[in-house]
PDB file of C-alpha atoms in Angstrom:
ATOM      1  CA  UNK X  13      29.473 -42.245 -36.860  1.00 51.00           C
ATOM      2  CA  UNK X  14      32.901 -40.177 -36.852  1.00 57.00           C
ATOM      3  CA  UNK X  15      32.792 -39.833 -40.411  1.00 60.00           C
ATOM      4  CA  UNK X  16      29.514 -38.181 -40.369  1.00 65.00           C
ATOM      5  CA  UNK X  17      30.593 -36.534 -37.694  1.00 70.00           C
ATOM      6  CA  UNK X  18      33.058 -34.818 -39.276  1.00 77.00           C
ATOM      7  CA  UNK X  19      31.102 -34.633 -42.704  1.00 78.00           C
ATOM      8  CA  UNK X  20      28.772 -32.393 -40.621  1.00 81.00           C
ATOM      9  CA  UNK X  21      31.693 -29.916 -38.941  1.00 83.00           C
ATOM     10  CA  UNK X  22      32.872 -29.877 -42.356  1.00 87.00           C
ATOM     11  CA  UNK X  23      29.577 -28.485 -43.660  1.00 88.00           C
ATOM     12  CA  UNK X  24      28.500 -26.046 -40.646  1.00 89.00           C
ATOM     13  CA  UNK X  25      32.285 -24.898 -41.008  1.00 90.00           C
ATOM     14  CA  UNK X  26      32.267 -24.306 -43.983  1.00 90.00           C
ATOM     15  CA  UNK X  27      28.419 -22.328 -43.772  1.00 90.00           C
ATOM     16  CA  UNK X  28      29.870 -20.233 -40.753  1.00 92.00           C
ATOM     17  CA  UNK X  29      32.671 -19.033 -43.309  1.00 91.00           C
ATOM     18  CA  UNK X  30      30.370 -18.055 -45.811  1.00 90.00           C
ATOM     19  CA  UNK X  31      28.057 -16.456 -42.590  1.00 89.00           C
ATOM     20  CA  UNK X  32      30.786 -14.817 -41.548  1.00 90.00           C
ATOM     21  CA  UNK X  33      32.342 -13.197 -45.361  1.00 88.00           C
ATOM     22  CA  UNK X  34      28.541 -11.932 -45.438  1.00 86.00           C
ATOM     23  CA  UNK X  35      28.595  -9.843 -42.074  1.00 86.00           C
ATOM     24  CA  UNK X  36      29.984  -6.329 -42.821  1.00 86.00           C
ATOM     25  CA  UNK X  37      30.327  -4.033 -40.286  1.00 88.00           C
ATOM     26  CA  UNK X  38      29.107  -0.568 -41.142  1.00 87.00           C
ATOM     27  CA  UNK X  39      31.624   2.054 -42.887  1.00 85.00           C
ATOM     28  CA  UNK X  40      30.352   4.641 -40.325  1.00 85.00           C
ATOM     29  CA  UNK X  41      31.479   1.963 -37.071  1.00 87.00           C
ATOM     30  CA  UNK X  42      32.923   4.355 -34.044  1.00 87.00           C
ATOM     31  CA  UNK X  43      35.992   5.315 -33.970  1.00 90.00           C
ATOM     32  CA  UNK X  44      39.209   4.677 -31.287  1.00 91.00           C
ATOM     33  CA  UNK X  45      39.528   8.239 -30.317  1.00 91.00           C
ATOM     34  CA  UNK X  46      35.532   8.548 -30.152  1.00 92.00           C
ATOM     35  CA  UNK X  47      35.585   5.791 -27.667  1.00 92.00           C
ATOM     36  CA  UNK X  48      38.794   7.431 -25.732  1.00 92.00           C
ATOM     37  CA  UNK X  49      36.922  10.588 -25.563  1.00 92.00           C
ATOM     38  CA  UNK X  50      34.025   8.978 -24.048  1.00 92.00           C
ATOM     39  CA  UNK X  51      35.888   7.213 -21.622  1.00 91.00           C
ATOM     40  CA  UNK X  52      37.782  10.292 -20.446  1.00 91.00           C
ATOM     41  CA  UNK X  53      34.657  12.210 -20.549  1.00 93.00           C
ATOM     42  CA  UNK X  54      32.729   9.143 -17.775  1.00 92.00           C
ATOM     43  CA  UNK X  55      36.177   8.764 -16.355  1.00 90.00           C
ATOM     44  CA  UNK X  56      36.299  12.891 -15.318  1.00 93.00           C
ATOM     45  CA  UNK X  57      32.199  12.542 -14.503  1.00 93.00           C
ATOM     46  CA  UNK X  58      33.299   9.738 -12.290  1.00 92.00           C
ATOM     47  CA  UNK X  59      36.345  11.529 -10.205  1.00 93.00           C
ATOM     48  CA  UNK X  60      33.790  14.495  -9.944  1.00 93.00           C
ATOM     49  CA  UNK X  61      31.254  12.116  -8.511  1.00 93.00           C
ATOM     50  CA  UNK X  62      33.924  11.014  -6.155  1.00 92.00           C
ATOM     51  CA  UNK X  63      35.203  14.057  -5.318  1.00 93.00           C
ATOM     52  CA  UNK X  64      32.125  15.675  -3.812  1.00 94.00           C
ATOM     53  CA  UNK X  65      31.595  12.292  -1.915  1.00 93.00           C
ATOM     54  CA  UNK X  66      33.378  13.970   1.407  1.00 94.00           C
ATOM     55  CA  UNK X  67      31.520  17.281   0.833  1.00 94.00           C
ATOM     56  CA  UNK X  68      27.812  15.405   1.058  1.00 94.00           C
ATOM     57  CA  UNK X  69      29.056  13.024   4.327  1.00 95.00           C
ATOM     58  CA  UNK X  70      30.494  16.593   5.758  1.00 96.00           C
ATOM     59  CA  UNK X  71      27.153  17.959   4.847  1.00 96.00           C
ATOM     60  CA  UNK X  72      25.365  14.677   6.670  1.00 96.00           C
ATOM     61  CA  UNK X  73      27.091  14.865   9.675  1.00 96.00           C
ATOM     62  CA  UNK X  74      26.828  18.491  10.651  1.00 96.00           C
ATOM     63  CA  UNK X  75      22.951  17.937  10.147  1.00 95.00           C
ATOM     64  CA  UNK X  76      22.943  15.185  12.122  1.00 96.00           C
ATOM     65  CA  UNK X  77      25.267  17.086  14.962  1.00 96.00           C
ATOM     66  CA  UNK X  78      23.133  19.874  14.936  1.00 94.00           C
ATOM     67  CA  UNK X  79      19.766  18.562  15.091  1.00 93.00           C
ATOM     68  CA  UNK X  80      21.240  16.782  18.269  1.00 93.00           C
ATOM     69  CA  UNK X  81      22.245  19.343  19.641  1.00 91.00           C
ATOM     70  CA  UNK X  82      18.866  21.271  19.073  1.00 87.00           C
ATOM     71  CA  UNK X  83      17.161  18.356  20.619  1.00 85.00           C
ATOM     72  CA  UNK X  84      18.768  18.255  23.849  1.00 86.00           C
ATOM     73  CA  UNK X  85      18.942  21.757  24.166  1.00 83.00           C
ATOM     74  CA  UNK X  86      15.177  21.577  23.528  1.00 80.00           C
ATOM     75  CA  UNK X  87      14.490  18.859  26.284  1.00 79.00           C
ATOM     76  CA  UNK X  88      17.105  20.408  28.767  1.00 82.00           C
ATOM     77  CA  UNK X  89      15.403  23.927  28.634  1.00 78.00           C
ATOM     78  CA  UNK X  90      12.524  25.186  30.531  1.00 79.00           C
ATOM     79  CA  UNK X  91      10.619  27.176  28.502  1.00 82.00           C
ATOM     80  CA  UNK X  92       7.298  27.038  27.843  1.00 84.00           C
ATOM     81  CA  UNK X  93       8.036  26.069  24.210  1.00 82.00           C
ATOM     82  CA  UNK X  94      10.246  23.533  25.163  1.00 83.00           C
ATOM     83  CA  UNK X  95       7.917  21.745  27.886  1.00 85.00           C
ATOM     84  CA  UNK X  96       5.629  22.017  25.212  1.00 86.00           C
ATOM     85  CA  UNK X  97       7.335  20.374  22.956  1.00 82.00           C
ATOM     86  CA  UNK X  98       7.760  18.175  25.923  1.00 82.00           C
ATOM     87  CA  UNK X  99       4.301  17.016  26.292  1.00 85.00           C
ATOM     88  CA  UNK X 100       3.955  16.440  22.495  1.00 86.00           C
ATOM     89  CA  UNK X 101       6.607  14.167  22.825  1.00 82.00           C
ATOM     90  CA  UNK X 102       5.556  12.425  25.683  1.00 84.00           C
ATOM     91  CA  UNK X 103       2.113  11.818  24.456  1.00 86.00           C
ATOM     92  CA  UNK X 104       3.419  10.520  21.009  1.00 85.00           C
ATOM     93  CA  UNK X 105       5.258   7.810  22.846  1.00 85.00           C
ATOM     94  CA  UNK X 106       2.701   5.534  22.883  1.00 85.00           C
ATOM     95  CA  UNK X 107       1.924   5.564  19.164  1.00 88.00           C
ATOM     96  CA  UNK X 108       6.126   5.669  18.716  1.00 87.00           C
ATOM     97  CA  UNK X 109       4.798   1.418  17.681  1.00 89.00           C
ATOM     98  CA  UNK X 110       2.911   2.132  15.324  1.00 91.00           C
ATOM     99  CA  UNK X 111       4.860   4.601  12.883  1.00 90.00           C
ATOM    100  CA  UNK X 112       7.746   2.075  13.379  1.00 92.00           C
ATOM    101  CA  UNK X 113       5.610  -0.594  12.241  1.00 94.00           C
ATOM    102  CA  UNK X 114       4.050   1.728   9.288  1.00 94.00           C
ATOM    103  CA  UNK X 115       7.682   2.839   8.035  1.00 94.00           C
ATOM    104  CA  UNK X 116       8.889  -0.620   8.067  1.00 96.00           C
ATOM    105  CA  UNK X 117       6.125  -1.806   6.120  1.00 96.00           C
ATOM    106  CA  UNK X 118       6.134   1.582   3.332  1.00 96.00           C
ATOM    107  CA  UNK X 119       9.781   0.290   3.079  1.00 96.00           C
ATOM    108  CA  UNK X 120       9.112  -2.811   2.217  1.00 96.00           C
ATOM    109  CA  UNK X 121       6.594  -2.213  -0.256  1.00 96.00           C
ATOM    110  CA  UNK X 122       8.946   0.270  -1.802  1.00 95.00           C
ATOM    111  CA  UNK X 123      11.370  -2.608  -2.342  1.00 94.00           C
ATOM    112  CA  UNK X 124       8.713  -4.785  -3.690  1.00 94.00           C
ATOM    113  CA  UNK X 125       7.846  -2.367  -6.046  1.00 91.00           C
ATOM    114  CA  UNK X 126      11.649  -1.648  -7.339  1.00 90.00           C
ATOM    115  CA  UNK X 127      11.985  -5.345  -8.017  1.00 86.00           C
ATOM    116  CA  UNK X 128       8.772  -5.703  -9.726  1.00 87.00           C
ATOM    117  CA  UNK X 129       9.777  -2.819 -12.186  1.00 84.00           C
ATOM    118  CA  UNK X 130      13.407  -3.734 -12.395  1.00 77.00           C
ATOM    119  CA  UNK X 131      12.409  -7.517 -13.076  1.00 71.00           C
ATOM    120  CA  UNK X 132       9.987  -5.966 -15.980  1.00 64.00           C
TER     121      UNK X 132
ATOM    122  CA  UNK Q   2      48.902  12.820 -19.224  1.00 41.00           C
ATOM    123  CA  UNK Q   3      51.831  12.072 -20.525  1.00 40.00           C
ATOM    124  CA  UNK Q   4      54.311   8.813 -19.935  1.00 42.00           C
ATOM    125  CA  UNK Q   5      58.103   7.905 -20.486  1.00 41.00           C
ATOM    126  CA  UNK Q   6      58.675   5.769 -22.975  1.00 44.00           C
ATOM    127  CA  UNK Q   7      62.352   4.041 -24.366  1.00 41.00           C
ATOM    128  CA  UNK Q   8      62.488   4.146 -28.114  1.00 44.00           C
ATOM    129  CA  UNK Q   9      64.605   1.476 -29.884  1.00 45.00           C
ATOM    130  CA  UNK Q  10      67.759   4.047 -29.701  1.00 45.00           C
ATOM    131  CA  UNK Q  11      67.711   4.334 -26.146  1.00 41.00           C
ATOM    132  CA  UNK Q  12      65.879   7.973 -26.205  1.00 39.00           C
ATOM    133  CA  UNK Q  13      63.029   8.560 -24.232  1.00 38.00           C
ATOM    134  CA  UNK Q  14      59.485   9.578 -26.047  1.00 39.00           C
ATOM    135  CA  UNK Q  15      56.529  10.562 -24.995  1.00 38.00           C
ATOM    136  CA  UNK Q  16      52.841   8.948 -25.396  1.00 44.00           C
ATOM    137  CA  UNK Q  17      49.924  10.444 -24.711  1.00 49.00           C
ATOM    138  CA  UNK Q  18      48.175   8.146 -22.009  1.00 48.00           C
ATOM    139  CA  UNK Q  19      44.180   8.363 -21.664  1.00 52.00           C
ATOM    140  CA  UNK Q  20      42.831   9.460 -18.479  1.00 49.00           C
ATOM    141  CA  UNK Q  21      42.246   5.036 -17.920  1.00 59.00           C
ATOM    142  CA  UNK Q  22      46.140   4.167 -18.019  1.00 65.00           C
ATOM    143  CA  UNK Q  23      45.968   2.528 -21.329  1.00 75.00           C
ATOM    144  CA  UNK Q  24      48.355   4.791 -23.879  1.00 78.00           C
ATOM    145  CA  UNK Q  25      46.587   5.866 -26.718  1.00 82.00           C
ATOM    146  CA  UNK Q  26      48.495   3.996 -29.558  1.00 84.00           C
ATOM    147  CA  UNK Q  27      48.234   0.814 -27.334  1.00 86.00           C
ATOM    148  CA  UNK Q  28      44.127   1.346 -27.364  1.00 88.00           C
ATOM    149  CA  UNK Q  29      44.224   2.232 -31.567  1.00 89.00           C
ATOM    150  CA  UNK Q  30      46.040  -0.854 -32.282  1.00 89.00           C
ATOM    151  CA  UNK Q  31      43.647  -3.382 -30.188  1.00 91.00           C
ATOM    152  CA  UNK Q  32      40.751  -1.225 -31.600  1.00 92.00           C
ATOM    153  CA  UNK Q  33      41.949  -1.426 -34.872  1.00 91.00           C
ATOM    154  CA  UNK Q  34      42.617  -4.881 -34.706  1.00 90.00           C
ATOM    155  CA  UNK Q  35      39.342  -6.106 -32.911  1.00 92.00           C
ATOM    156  CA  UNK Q  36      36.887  -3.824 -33.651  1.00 93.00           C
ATOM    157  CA  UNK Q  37      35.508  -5.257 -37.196  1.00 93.00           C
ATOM    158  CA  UNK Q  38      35.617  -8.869 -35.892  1.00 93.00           C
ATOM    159  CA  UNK Q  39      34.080  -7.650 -32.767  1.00 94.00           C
ATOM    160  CA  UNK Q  40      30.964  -6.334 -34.772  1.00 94.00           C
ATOM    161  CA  UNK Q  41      30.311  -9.165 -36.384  1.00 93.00           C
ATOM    162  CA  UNK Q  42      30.868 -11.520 -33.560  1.00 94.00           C
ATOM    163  CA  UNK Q  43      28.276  -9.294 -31.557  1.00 93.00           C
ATOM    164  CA  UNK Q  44      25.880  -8.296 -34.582  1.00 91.00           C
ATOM    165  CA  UNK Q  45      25.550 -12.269 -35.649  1.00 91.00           C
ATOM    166  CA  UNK Q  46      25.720 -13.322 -31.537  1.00 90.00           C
ATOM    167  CA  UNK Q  47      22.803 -10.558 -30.854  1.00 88.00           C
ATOM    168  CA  UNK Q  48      21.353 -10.372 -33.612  1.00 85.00           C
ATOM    169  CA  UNK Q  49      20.544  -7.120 -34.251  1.00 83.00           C
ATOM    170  CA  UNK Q  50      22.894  -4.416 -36.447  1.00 84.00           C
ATOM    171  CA  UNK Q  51      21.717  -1.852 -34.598  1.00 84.00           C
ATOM    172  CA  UNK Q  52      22.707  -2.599 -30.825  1.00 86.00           C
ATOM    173  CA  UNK Q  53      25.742  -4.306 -32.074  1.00 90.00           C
ATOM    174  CA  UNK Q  54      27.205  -0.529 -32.473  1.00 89.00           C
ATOM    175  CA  UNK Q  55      26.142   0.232 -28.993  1.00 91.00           C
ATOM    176  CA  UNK Q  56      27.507  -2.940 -27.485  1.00 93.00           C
ATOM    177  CA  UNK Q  57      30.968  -2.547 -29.389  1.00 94.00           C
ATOM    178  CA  UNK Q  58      31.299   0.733 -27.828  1.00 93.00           C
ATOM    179  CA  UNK Q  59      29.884  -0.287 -24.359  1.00 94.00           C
ATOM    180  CA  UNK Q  60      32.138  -3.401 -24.578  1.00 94.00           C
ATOM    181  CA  UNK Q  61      35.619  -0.946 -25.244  1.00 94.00           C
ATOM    182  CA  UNK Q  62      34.678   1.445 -22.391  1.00 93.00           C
ATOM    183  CA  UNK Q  63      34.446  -1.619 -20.315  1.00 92.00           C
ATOM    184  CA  UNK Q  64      38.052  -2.487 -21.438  1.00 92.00           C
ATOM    185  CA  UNK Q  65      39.230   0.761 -20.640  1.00 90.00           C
ATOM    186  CA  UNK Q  66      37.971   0.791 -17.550  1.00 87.00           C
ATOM    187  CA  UNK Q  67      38.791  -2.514 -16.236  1.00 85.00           C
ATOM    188  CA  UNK Q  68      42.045  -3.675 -14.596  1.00 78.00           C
ATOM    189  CA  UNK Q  69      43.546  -4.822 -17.822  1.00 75.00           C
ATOM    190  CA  UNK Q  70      46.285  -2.675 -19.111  1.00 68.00           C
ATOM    191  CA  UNK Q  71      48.365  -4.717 -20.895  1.00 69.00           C
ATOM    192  CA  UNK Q  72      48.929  -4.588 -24.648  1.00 67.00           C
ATOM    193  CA  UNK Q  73      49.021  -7.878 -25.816  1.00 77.00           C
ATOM    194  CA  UNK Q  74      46.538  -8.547 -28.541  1.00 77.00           C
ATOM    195  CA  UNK Q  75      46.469 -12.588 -27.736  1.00 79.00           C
ATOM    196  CA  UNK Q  76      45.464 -11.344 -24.616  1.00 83.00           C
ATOM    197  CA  UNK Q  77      43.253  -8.435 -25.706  1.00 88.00           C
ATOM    198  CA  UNK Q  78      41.454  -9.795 -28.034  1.00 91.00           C
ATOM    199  CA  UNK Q  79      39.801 -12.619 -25.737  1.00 92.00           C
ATOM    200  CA  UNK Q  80      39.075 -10.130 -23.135  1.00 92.00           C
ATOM    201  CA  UNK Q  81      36.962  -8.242 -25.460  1.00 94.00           C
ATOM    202  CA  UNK Q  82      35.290 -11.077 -26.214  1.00 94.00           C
ATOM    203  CA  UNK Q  83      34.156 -12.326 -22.778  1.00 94.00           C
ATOM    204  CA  UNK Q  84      33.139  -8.873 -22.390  1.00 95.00           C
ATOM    205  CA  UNK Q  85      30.857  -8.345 -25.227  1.00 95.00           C
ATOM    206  CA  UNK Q  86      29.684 -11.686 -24.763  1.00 94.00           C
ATOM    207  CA  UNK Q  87      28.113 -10.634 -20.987  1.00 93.00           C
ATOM    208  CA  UNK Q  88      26.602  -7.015 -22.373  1.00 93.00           C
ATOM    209  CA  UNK Q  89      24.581  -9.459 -25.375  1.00 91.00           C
ATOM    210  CA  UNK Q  90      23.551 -11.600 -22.586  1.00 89.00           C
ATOM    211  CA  UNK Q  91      22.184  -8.904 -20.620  1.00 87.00           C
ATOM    212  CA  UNK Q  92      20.969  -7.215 -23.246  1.00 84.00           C
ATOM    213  CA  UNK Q  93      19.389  -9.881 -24.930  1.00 75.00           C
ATOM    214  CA  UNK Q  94      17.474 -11.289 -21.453  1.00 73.00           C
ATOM    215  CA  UNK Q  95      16.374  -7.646 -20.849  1.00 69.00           C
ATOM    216  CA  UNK Q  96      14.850  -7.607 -24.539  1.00 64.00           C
ATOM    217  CA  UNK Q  97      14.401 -11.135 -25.128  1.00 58.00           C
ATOM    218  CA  UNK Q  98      11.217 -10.156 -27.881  1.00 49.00           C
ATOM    219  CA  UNK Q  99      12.713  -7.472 -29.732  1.00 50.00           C
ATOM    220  CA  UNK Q 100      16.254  -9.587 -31.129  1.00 47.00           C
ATOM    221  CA  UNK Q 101      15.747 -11.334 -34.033  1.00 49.00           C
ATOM    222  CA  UNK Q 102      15.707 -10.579 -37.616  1.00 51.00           C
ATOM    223  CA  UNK Q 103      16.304  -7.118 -37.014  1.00 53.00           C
ATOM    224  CA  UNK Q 104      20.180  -7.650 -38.216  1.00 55.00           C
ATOM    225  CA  UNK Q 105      18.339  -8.106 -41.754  1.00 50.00           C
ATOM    226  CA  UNK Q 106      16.488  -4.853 -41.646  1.00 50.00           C
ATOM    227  CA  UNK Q 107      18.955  -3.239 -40.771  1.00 48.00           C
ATOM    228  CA  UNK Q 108      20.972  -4.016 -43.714  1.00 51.00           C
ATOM    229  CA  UNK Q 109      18.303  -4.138 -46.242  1.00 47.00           C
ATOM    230  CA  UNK Q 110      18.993  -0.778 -47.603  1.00 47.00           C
ATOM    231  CA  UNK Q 111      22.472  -1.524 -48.732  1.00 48.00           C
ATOM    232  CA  UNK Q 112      22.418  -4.256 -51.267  1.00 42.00           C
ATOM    233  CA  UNK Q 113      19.961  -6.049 -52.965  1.00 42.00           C
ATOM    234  CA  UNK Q 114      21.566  -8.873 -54.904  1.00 49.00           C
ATOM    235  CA  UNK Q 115      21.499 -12.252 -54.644  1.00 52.00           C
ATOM    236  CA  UNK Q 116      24.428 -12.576 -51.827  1.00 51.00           C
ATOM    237  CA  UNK Q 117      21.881 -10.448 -50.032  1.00 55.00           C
ATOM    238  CA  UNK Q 118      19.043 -12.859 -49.974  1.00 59.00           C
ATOM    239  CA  UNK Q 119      21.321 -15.645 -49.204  1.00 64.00           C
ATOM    240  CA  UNK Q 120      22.504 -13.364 -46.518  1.00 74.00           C
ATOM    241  CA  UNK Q 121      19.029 -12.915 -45.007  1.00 79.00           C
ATOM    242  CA  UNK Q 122      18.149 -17.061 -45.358  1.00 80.00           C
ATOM    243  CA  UNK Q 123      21.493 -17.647 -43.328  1.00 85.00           C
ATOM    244  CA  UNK Q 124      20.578 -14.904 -40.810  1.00 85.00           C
ATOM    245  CA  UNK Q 125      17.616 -16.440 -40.619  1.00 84.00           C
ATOM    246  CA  UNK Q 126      18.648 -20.087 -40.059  1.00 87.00           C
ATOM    247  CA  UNK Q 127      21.643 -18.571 -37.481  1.00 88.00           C
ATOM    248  CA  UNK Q 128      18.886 -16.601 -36.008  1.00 86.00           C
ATOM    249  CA  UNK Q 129      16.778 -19.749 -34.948  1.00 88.00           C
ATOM    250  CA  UNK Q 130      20.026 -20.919 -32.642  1.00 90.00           C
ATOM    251  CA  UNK Q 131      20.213 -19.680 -29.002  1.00 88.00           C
ATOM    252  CA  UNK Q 132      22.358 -16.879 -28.082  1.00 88.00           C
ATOM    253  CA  UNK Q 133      25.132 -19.360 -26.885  1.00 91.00           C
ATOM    254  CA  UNK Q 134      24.849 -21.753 -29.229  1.00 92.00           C
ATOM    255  CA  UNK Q 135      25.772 -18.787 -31.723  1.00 93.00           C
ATOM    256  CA  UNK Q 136      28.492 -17.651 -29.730  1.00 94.00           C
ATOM    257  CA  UNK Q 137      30.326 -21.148 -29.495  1.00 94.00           C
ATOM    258  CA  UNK Q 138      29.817 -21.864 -33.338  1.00 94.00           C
ATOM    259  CA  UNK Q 139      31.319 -18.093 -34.131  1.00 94.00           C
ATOM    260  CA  UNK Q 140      34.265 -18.378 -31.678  1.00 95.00           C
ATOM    261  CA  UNK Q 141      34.929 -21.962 -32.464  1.00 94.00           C
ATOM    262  CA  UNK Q 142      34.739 -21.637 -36.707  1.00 93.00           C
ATOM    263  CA  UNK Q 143      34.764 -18.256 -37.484  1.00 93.00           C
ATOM    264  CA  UNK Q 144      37.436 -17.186 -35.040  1.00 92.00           C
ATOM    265  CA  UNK Q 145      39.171 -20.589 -34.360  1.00 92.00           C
ATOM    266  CA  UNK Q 146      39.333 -20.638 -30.506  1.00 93.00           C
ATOM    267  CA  UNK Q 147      40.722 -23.621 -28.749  1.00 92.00           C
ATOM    268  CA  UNK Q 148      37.740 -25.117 -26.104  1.00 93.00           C
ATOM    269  CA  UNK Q 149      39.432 -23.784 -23.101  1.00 93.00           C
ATOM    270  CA  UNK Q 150      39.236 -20.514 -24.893  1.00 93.00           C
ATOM    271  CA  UNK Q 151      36.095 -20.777 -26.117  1.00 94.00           C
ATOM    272  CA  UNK Q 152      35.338 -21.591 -21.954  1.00 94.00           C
ATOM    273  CA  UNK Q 153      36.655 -19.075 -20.438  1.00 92.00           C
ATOM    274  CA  UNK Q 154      34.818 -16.074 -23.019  1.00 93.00           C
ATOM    275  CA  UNK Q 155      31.564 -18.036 -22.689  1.00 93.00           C
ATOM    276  CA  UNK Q 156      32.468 -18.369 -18.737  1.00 90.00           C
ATOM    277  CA  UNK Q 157      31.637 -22.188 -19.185  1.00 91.00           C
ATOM    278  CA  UNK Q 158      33.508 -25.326 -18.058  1.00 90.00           C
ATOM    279  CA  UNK Q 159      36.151 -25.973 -20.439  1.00 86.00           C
ATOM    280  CA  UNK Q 160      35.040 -29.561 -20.199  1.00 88.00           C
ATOM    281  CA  UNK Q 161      31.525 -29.092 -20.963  1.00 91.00           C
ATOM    282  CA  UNK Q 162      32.322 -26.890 -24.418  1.00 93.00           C
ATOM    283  CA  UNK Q 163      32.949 -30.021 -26.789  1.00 92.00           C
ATOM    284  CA  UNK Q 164      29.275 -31.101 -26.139  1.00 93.00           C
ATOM    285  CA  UNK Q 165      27.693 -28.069 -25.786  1.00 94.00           C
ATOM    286  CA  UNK Q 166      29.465 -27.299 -29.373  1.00 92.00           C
ATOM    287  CA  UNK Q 167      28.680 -30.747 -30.568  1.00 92.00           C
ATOM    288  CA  UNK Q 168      25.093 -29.763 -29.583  1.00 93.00           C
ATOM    289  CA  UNK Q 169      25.232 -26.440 -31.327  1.00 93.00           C
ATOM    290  CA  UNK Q 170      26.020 -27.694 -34.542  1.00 91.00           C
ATOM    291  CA  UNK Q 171      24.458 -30.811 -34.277  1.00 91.00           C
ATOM    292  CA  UNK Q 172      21.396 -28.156 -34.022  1.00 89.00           C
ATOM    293  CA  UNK Q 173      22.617 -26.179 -37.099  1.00 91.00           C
ATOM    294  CA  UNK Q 174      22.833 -29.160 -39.233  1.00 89.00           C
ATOM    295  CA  UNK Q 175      19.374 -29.368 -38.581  1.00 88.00           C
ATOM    296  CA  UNK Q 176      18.119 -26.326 -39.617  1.00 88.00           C
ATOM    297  CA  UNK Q 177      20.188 -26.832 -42.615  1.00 86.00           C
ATOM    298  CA  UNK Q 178      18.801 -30.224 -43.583  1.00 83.00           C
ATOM    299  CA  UNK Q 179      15.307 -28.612 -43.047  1.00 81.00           C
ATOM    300  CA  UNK Q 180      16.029 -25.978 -45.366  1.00 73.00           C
ATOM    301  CA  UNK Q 181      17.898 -27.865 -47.456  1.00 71.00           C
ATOM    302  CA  UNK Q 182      21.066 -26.383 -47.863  1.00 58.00           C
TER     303      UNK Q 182
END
């Protein structure tokens, strides 16, 4: 049993020599400062990326702050724009249910449809 | 960017260092030294020509950018191939269909003699082998790593790699009977 063991590493040795002596990369294959220039290149895209990072949460924020403050200056005031706005308010209250219920589920179809497509 | 560096005479030099923290020279000599075995590790492995030029690049910009900056080549080398080995895999389950034979193809312009067609009835015959079973009987025969190399590129128990090789070529025997080689 060892011997043919070992008559058969012998022989699929000896065939993965010859496999390999018969595998020849191309002349054209990349070369080491092609592959350093890429890097730098998705290295510099990638400090870029990271660089505007604080720029776009900046941007985020001051949206968010100022439609804040344009909503409670909106509720506090009485105008008739504002009690209008009011009312509309008021009155979409009791359907608030619903559109929660209707965005959770378009989310979650959303998802199911990224992992379908990323599965395929 | 530029680094210190001691010559042998005590004087400092300077090496150009790529924008990753590897120097330059460091980077030619593992590419130099890796980068033909590499191919044919992942064009045999994947089995396709074609993407193996894709994945050797892929799997050096991986180098570069991960946490590895030494520049030991006993080290390197292994590295490189535990990387490569993970962008076939994912390559290979994302395009399962499209793998084989394609390494002959490719090649089928550039010689036509009769170490060709011996070449294309071994590609064949490797070709029939899963995509670990070719990577175990490459880095264990063709590149001689040890089985707790062997398990740490293939990210495998180091125990499990003597049967899982046994298996492999156990397997390859067979397809060599068959064809009767």
């Amino acid at each position: 049993m060892k011997e043919t063991n070992g008559l058969e590493e012998h022989i699929v040795s000896d065939w993965m020599q010859r496999l390999a002596e018969q595998t020849q990369p191309p002349s054209n294959l990349s070369t080491p400062s092609l592959i350093l220039f890429k890097a730098g290149l998705i290295e510099k895209r990638r400090r870029a990326e990271r660089a505007i990072m604080p720029i776009i949460w900046m941007q985020i924020a001051t949206l968010t702050l100022f439609a804040i403050a344009a909503l409670w200056l909106l509720l506090s005031d009485r105008s008739p724009l504002a009690v209008l706005f009011r009312e509309t308010l008021s009155s979409l209250m009791s359907v608030v249910p619903f559109i929660v219920f209707g965005a959770i589920a378009a989310a979650m179809i959303c998802v199911a449809f990224a992992f379908v497509l990323r599965r395929e | 960017m530029r680094a210190p560096n001691v010559r042998g005479d005590g004087t400092l030099v300077h090496t150009r260092v790529s924008a990753l923290g590897m120097e330059d020279s460091t980077f030619n000599e593992i590419y130099n030294e890796t980068a033909h075995p590499l191919w044919r590790y992942v064009a045999r492995i994947s089995g396709s020509a074609t993407s193996a030029d894709d994945i050797l690049q892929e799997t050096y910009l991986s180098f570069l950018r991960s946490p590895f900056k030494g520049s030991d080549l006993k080290e390197a080398k292994p590295y490189l191939y535990k990387i490569a080995t993970n962008l076939v895999y994912k390559r290979f389950h994302k395009t399962r269909h499209e793998t084989q034979s394609e390494f002959d193809e490719a090649n089928q312009d550039e010689t036509a003699s009769a170490a060709f067609n011996e070449s294309i009835e071994m590609s064949q015959i490797f070709s029939r082998l899963n995509e670990r079973e070719r990577a175990l009987l490459w880095l264990a025969y063709v590149e001689g790593y040890e089985h707790k190399e062997i398990a740490a590129i293939l990210n495998v128990n180091s125990l499990s790699v003597r049967v899982l090789l046994y298996r492999a070529r156990r397997q390859l025997a067979e397809h060599l009977e068959v064809e009767g080689k």
